[in-house]
XYZ file of C-alpha atoms in Angstrom:
558
model
C 23.883 228.682 199.993
C 26.564 229.362 197.494
C 30.139 228.150 198.098
C 33.211 229.557 196.493
C 34.896 227.370 193.893
C 37.368 225.027 195.488
C 40.901 224.825 194.044
C 43.099 221.789 194.551
C 46.824 221.977 194.227
C 47.899 219.233 191.880
C 51.107 217.897 190.486
C 51.923 218.876 186.931
C 53.468 216.243 184.580
C 56.711 218.241 184.379
C 56.939 218.171 188.161
C 56.450 214.400 188.195
C 59.124 213.921 185.544
C 61.536 216.134 187.488
C 60.907 214.197 190.703
C 61.342 210.910 188.853
C 64.639 211.973 187.261
C 65.973 213.231 190.593
C 65.093 209.918 192.226
C 66.775 208.015 189.360
C 69.901 210.118 189.793
C 69.986 209.715 193.570
C 69.453 205.966 193.528
C 71.940 205.504 190.675
C 74.536 207.439 192.650
C 73.694 205.332 195.684
C 74.146 202.101 193.707
C 77.412 203.355 192.202
C 78.700 204.408 195.614
C 77.783 201.008 197.033
C 79.534 199.313 194.108
C 82.698 201.366 194.654
C 82.664 200.571 198.378
C 82.176 196.843 197.846
C 84.726 196.720 195.054
C 87.248 198.504 197.260
C 86.632 195.991 200.046
C 87.013 193.008 197.706
C 90.163 194.365 196.049
C 91.621 195.115 199.472
C 90.950 191.549 200.618
C 92.414 190.165 197.376
C 95.423 192.435 197.813
C 95.948 191.129 201.355
C 95.515 187.548 200.109
C 97.962 187.893 197.197
C 100.488 189.735 199.365
C 100.182 187.076 202.055
C 100.697 184.288 199.517
C 103.669 186.163 198.049
C 105.244 186.502 201.487
C 104.685 182.787 202.159
C 106.294 181.875 198.829
C 109.158 184.285 199.405
C 109.939 182.982 202.880
C 109.530 179.342 201.898
C 111.597 179.794 198.739
C 114.376 181.580 200.628
C 114.473 178.766 203.168
C 114.436 176.153 200.392
C 117.227 177.865 198.466
C 119.391 178.354 201.554
C 118.763 174.780 202.698
C 119.717 173.349 199.318
C 122.836 175.542 199.145
C 123.890 174.352 202.592
C 123.448 170.680 201.659
C 125.252 171.188 198.344
C 128.154 172.965 200.068
C 128.448 170.173 202.628
C 128.469 167.529 199.877
C 131.113 169.467 197.920
C 133.284 169.702 201.040
C 133.165 165.925 201.482
C 134.044 165.366 197.806
C 136.964 167.798 198.013
C 138.188 166.114 201.170
C 138.038 162.756 199.379
C 140.112 164.053 196.432
C 142.837 165.067 198.873
C 143.264 161.356 199.660
C 144.156 160.619 196.015
C 147.618 159.055 195.729
C 149.731 161.503 193.616
C 152.197 158.718 192.780
C 149.669 156.479 191.046
C 147.318 157.992 188.469
C 146.686 154.762 186.615
C 143.208 153.979 185.343
C 143.009 150.996 187.668
C 143.965 153.083 190.705
C 141.525 155.819 189.776
C 138.705 153.290 189.375
C 139.411 151.860 192.838
C 139.424 155.374 194.243
C 136.165 156.299 192.443
C 134.387 153.172 193.681
C 135.550 153.771 197.228
C 134.466 157.425 197.457
C 131.398 157.331 195.192
C 132.760 159.239 192.186
C 131.359 158.559 188.710
C 134.317 160.198 187.016
C 137.817 161.000 188.284
C 140.150 162.769 185.897
C 143.701 164.092 186.155
C 144.435 167.247 184.106
C 147.901 168.645 183.437
C 148.879 172.279 183.043
C 148.367 172.401 179.262
C 144.753 171.278 179.692
C 145.258 167.716 178.551
C 143.933 164.727 180.442
C 146.589 162.225 181.464
C 144.374 159.737 183.223
C 140.729 158.925 184.005
C 138.705 156.146 185.574
C 136.495 156.168 182.465
C 137.473 154.854 179.052
C 136.741 158.263 177.560
C 137.673 161.605 179.027
C 135.671 164.806 179.101
C 135.338 166.465 175.702
C 137.172 169.460 177.185
C 138.609 170.257 180.628
C 136.616 172.729 182.736
C 138.399 176.092 182.247
C 137.693 177.076 185.823
C 139.564 173.976 187.067
C 142.729 175.072 185.223
C 142.770 178.266 187.313
C 144.024 176.137 190.197
C 147.346 175.664 188.390
C 149.787 178.422 189.150
C 147.525 179.986 191.771
C 147.235 179.978 195.528
C 143.926 178.148 195.327
C 143.939 174.540 196.473
C 140.370 173.566 195.686
C 137.321 174.759 193.789
C 133.658 173.767 193.312
C 132.763 173.241 189.631
C 129.054 172.657 190.204
C 126.736 170.872 187.797
C 127.908 170.003 184.263
C 126.546 167.708 181.569
C 128.668 164.677 180.721
C 127.937 163.696 177.107
C 129.655 160.332 177.569
C 127.568 159.319 180.570
C 124.591 161.340 179.224
C 123.771 162.787 182.616
C 124.422 165.826 184.803
C 127.361 165.465 187.174
C 128.368 167.553 190.182
C 132.074 168.357 190.083
C 134.866 169.543 192.371
C 138.583 170.005 191.722
C 141.732 170.123 193.887
C 145.310 171.116 193.144
C 147.493 168.050 193.639
C 150.497 170.288 194.236
C 152.696 168.723 191.555
C 151.407 170.502 188.452
C 148.249 168.454 188.099
C 144.596 169.052 188.906
C 142.358 166.225 190.148
C 138.726 166.588 189.047
C 135.948 164.472 190.564
C 132.357 164.185 189.338
C 129.386 162.487 190.986
C 125.779 161.985 189.947
C 124.723 163.178 193.430
C 121.192 161.909 192.987
C 120.242 162.984 196.492
C 121.055 166.595 195.543
C 118.868 166.359 192.454
C 116.056 164.813 194.486
C 116.394 167.534 197.122
C 116.410 170.186 194.414
C 113.163 168.824 192.986
C 111.496 168.546 196.393
C 112.526 172.011 197.567
C 112.504 173.728 194.174
C 110.423 176.801 193.484
C 108.363 174.962 190.860
C 107.078 172.290 193.223
C 106.406 174.902 195.887
C 104.248 177.172 193.757
C 102.416 174.288 192.073
C 101.332 173.022 195.487
C 99.865 176.446 196.322
C 97.873 176.759 193.084
C 95.632 173.874 194.119
C 93.379 176.657 195.440
C 90.849 177.310 192.680
C 91.061 181.050 193.329
C 94.728 181.167 192.246
C 95.124 181.305 188.449
C 98.916 181.276 188.331
C 102.084 181.899 190.314
C 105.364 182.846 188.663
C 108.830 183.918 189.770
C 110.400 186.139 187.128
C 113.574 188.160 186.669
C 114.739 190.617 184.016
C 115.778 187.770 181.704
C 112.589 185.723 181.896
C 110.545 183.290 183.978
C 112.526 181.350 186.598
C 109.668 179.175 187.841
C 105.937 179.104 187.182
C 102.817 177.000 187.381
C 101.720 174.910 184.426
C 99.189 177.502 183.261
C 101.934 180.047 182.514
C 103.432 179.987 179.024
C 104.475 183.647 178.875
C 104.238 186.858 180.887
C 105.098 190.480 180.182
C 108.825 191.151 180.516
C 110.291 193.754 182.850
C 111.593 196.093 180.094
C 108.236 196.043 178.265
C 106.039 196.485 181.339
C 106.183 199.868 183.164
C 104.190 198.406 186.053
C 106.835 195.716 186.668
C 109.584 198.331 186.418
C 107.830 200.385 189.095
C 107.549 197.357 191.409
C 111.264 196.561 191.069
C 112.282 200.199 191.554
C 110.058 200.811 194.585
C 110.813 197.368 196.099
C 107.278 197.114 197.451
C 104.117 195.083 196.845
C 101.691 196.404 194.214
C 98.605 195.057 192.454
C 96.670 195.676 189.257
C 93.799 194.378 187.119
C 95.325 192.727 184.047
C 94.543 190.191 181.306
C 95.794 186.607 181.182
C 94.771 184.294 178.337
C 92.102 186.835 177.287
C 90.533 186.844 180.757
C 90.641 189.503 183.456
C 92.674 188.672 186.554
C 93.767 190.352 189.769
C 97.587 190.320 189.799
C 99.726 190.992 192.879
C 103.497 191.477 192.502
C 106.137 191.328 195.256
C 109.915 191.828 194.730
C 111.878 188.682 195.639
C 115.350 188.896 197.217
C 117.637 186.304 198.819
C 120.395 187.701 201.041
C 120.398 191.084 199.251
C 120.533 189.315 195.867
C 117.550 190.122 193.668
C 115.799 187.110 192.188
C 113.224 189.302 190.443
C 109.561 189.327 191.482
C 106.800 186.957 192.578
C 103.653 187.370 190.450
C 100.342 185.910 191.627
C 97.229 185.990 189.448
C 93.916 185.603 191.269
C 90.492 184.873 189.838
C 88.668 188.079 188.878
C 85.277 186.475 189.553
C 84.770 188.049 193.050
C 85.106 191.539 191.555
C 82.971 190.491 188.592
C 80.270 189.320 190.989
C 80.326 192.727 192.674
C 79.900 194.429 189.296
C 77.003 192.130 188.375
C 75.351 192.743 191.740
C 75.779 196.508 191.297
C 74.096 196.476 187.875
C 71.333 194.293 189.283
C 70.796 196.779 192.105
C 70.561 199.630 189.593
C 67.907 197.793 187.573
C 65.955 196.862 190.707
C 65.993 200.424 191.995
C 64.974 201.837 188.629
C 62.112 199.321 188.590
C 61.042 200.523 192.018
C 61.217 204.088 190.755
C 58.913 203.233 187.842
C 56.422 201.783 190.304
C 56.644 204.916 192.444
C 56.293 207.075 189.324
C 53.199 205.151 188.274
C 51.658 205.622 191.729
C 52.456 209.336 191.673
C 50.973 209.658 188.177
C 47.735 207.949 189.251
C 47.644 210.121 192.336
C 48.161 213.283 190.282
C 45.436 212.320 187.786
C 43.040 211.630 190.645
C 43.732 215.040 192.137
C 43.237 216.715 188.799
C 39.907 214.918 188.292
C 38.755 215.993 191.721
C 39.780 219.560 190.922
C 37.846 219.511 187.638
C 34.712 218.125 189.294
C 34.779 220.715 192.045
C 35.428 223.576 189.647
C 32.222 222.778 187.728
C 30.018 223.373 190.768
C 28.628 226.852 190.416
C 26.379 227.208 193.361
C 24.155 225.346 195.702
C 20.708 226.939 196.216
C 19.013 224.797 198.811
C 19.631 222.510 201.747
C 19.322 219.366 199.647
C 22.099 220.449 197.410
C 24.145 221.413 200.469
C 23.559 218.046 202.085
C 24.308 216.264 198.873
C 27.436 218.330 198.432
C 28.403 217.626 202.019
C 27.776 213.922 201.537
C 29.770 213.885 198.358
C 32.555 215.783 200.081
C 32.659 213.221 202.851
C 32.768 210.425 200.346
C 35.580 212.133 198.491
C 37.536 212.757 201.658
C 37.081 209.142 202.631
C 38.261 207.994 199.215
C 41.230 210.361 199.372
C 42.064 209.151 202.835
C 42.013 205.550 201.680
C 44.059 206.453 198.625
C 46.516 208.475 200.691
C 46.812 205.629 203.170
C 47.481 203.190 200.331
C 50.039 205.499 198.749
C 51.723 206.121 202.093
C 51.941 202.386 202.629
C 53.472 201.879 199.176
C 56.060 204.675 199.323
C 57.052 204.571 203.022
C 59.945 202.159 202.562
C 61.267 203.833 199.376
C 61.181 207.226 201.148
C 63.157 205.784 204.045
C 65.677 204.471 201.530
C 65.857 207.907 199.907
C 66.464 209.526 203.319
C 69.314 207.152 204.049
C 70.732 207.777 200.586
C 70.712 211.548 201.111
C 72.506 211.142 204.434
C 75.109 208.962 202.801
C 75.639 211.368 199.921
C 75.995 214.241 202.405
C 78.815 212.384 204.105
C 80.583 211.679 200.821
C 80.592 215.296 199.619
C 83.963 216.918 200.437
C 83.911 219.603 203.159
C 83.881 223.232 202.044
C 84.856 226.496 203.752
C 86.781 224.713 206.509
C 83.760 222.956 207.972
C 85.597 221.179 210.826
C 82.490 219.433 212.055
C 82.029 217.789 208.685
C 85.739 216.883 208.633
C 85.414 215.240 212.033
C 82.334 213.328 210.905
C 84.144 212.090 207.802
C 87.167 211.054 209.872
C 84.928 209.235 212.316
C 83.220 207.337 209.499
C 86.555 206.422 207.971
C 87.850 205.130 211.299
C 84.756 203.010 211.759
C 85.054 201.636 208.218
C 88.691 200.779 208.897
C 87.772 199.102 212.175
C 85.040 197.032 210.485
C 87.489 196.066 207.742
C 90.003 194.926 210.367
C 87.371 192.836 212.129
C 86.597 191.176 208.796
C 90.314 190.418 208.153
C 90.615 188.923 211.605
C 87.709 186.720 211.136
C 89.162 185.432 207.778
C 92.410 184.783 209.296
C 90.565 182.970 212.100
C 88.284 181.027 209.785
C 91.064 180.094 207.327
C 94.173 180.105 209.180
C 97.358 179.943 207.219
C 99.037 176.503 207.238
C 101.561 175.949 210.006
C 105.206 176.593 209.095
C 106.728 174.344 211.737
C 110.455 174.073 212.317
C 112.689 173.175 215.221
C 112.576 176.201 217.531
C 114.038 177.143 220.892
C 110.978 177.809 223.072
C 113.160 179.546 225.676
C 114.292 182.131 223.126
C 110.727 182.722 221.895
C 109.514 183.509 225.413
C 112.538 185.717 226.084
C 111.804 187.806 222.975
C 108.174 188.317 224.026
C 109.215 189.237 227.582
C 111.679 191.816 226.241
C 108.872 193.436 224.228
C 106.704 194.077 227.318
C 109.395 194.604 229.973
C 109.308 198.393 229.628
C 105.495 198.469 229.840
C 105.546 196.428 233.045
C 108.319 198.573 234.539
C 106.314 201.743 233.884
C 103.408 200.288 235.904
C 105.640 198.701 238.587
C 104.454 195.232 237.543
C 107.017 192.527 238.353
C 107.438 190.459 235.197
C 109.149 187.296 236.439
C 110.746 185.033 233.834
C 113.410 182.651 235.030
C 115.189 181.471 231.924
C 115.830 177.747 231.763
C 118.154 175.722 229.578
C 117.071 175.673 225.920
C 113.960 173.576 225.285
C 113.473 172.858 221.605
C 110.355 171.709 219.806
C 108.801 171.757 216.338
C 106.713 174.946 216.327
C 105.449 177.685 214.067
C 107.499 180.440 215.674
C 105.371 183.321 214.338
C 102.086 181.833 215.519
C 103.411 180.752 218.941
C 104.865 184.237 219.394
C 101.452 185.752 218.561
C 99.795 183.397 221.050
C 102.218 184.421 223.826
C 101.718 188.107 222.981
C 97.926 187.743 223.245
C 98.151 185.985 226.629
C 100.733 188.403 228.040
C 98.736 191.454 226.922
C 95.669 189.935 228.550
C 97.600 189.415 231.794
C 99.035 192.957 231.774
C 95.614 194.547 231.202
C 94.121 192.517 234.069
C 96.966 193.174 236.532
C 96.865 196.379 238.633
C 99.901 198.600 239.160
C 102.342 196.979 241.551
C 101.127 193.469 240.679
C 103.058 190.437 239.501
C 103.142 188.308 236.350
C 105.114 185.063 236.321
C 106.042 182.972 233.273
C 107.166 179.354 233.683
C 108.493 176.995 230.999
C 109.133 173.312 231.603
C 109.315 169.997 229.818
C 107.364 166.992 231.047
C 106.517 163.598 229.531
C 107.318 164.552 225.964
C 105.488 167.889 226.174
C 106.449 171.492 226.773
C 104.332 173.404 229.269
C 104.113 177.209 229.409
C 102.310 178.874 232.328
C 101.435 182.579 232.571
C 100.187 183.536 236.039
C 99.041 187.012 237.106
C 97.693 188.683 240.231
C 94.945 190.510 238.367
C 91.202 190.802 238.835
C 90.479 187.212 237.838
C 87.537 185.829 235.876
C 84.028 185.275 237.200
C 82.752 181.647 237.233
C 79.967 182.425 234.765
C 82.464 183.856 232.233
C 85.298 181.368 232.548
C 83.625 178.942 230.137
C 83.150 181.699 227.542
C 86.556 183.391 227.411
C 87.739 181.424 224.398
C 84.575 182.174 222.429
C 85.121 184.369 219.394
C 84.297 188.053 220.111
C 83.507 187.413 223.782
C 85.091 190.082 225.977
C 84.512 191.816 229.288
C 86.820 194.749 228.505
C 85.267 198.065 227.451
C 87.614 198.341 224.464
C 88.262 194.637 223.938
C 87.645 192.786 220.678
C 87.213 189.292 222.074
C 89.633 187.989 219.451
C 92.954 187.471 221.254
C 92.091 184.474 223.442
C 90.109 182.825 220.641
C 93.117 183.215 218.359
C 95.440 181.815 221.033
C 93.150 178.821 221.471
C 93.137 178.179 217.722
C 96.936 178.407 217.422
C 97.527 175.912 220.216
C 94.881 173.573 218.786
C 96.632 173.678 215.401
C 99.805 172.504 217.155
C 97.919 169.561 218.638
C 98.129 171.070 222.111
C 95.750 172.444 224.696
C 95.235 175.660 226.649
C 93.476 175.884 229.987
C 92.735 178.517 232.606
C 92.344 178.604 236.365
C 91.062 181.779 237.941
C 89.669 183.244 241.131
C 88.083 186.645 241.284
C 90.309 189.341 242.828
C 93.183 186.830 243.138
C 94.337 186.350 239.565
C 94.413 183.879 236.707
C 96.751 181.251 235.320
C 96.794 180.201 231.665
C 98.588 176.933 230.910
C 99.698 175.901 227.416
C 100.639 172.289 226.690
C 102.248 171.421 223.329
C 103.592 168.017 222.197
C 107.384 168.120 221.960
C 107.632 166.556 218.505
């Protein structure tokens, strides 16, 4: 029996090369896309970090500057008041020395209208009278603050004030005011930013204006000036936070810049340089992924080449068979065919096993690339898919930020706060929401109760608890807030008439990401628990199903 020549379809070398190049392109694009996505995530986190640090420095520096100014003004007022007690009938050196010793002056000097000094408690007078002090003569001004000046005789900085004696003379008083210098060092911008740079991820922090650097960490010897740096000019003009990748001491850094103002007066900008290593690690990982995927492609290409050669050999063997004339040849041919099919099956099974996972990866890559191609011809379905993906990416990014904030909470910024006012502000925020649902929000204001708190964090804690109560309370229900002081502690209770909490869940409600709400994140109560713990307090809950819940916060009143 004669069989027709069998023809096997086989892969040509050009086809293999084309497939290989396409796979290289697809996987390279996949690796690049992954690198861009990761780099964007890291730069976004570094941007949030640098902006957060800038805001902390700005707020702390503003408070420090205002606090120092208030103390300095108070000290100047006391010095001016003391100069008013100076006896205008006795300007002798002896009298001035007694006066200086009594009121803590290091130098007291009497200046006449022509600028000359007629008397002083020191053996030598100032090298020249302060011009601003002479403005008191012949004017309606009775007193003036001279500020800090260097006394070459005493070789130290002195803080000066001047008063018009009313008889053609000006009395000038100078003090070393060591407590002001100490306060200035403790609350100065330099000490503040140096304490923050203890974090190894922060390369430098600097506060700079158009004239130069006002304060900076030790690592900073020079930075680009405003006139010579278009980026800095843009930041100052737009009055908003911006970031860039720059060089510092011949190394790449991530720099965030925030304009810095105090009471509408521009102090310049806060510049924070962060370590570029996280982004560098992403780049290294991306290159590593490219090399790994290309290596996998070479393995796949080798397997495909072997497979193609095998098919070609089988084709050549079969094409040489001309005819089979008897049953023996037929049986032999049949046996050989079975053996070949078995070998091909084993080979195909082995190949399938080797390429299954790479093919799955290719499928996922194609899907991802399809999503990243921009929509054409008004394809609304594709637009909706892209928007959905973007929303999910944003949501995942927010969950990551929350977790970082939870894992590394910012240090407490405690100050003496009126707890009554804090609660009142939160109640005012949600009063309209409760009114729209006919929920009675009961808050009986009490006399001011003050305590050392981080107002922002306590406010966030109260917001989380009140939102939780509102979501659990049905229309027409009631929410009651109580504040009291007991045994050196302040106690805040939030009670609602909502659905309550089941006994099996009550021990889990403060667990991170535990929630029973369909759209809940499980983050609010965990964050509230952390905030109160940071304050050295406690938060507890009592609840009965279908009757309501009561959350009680206890914070030491220190």
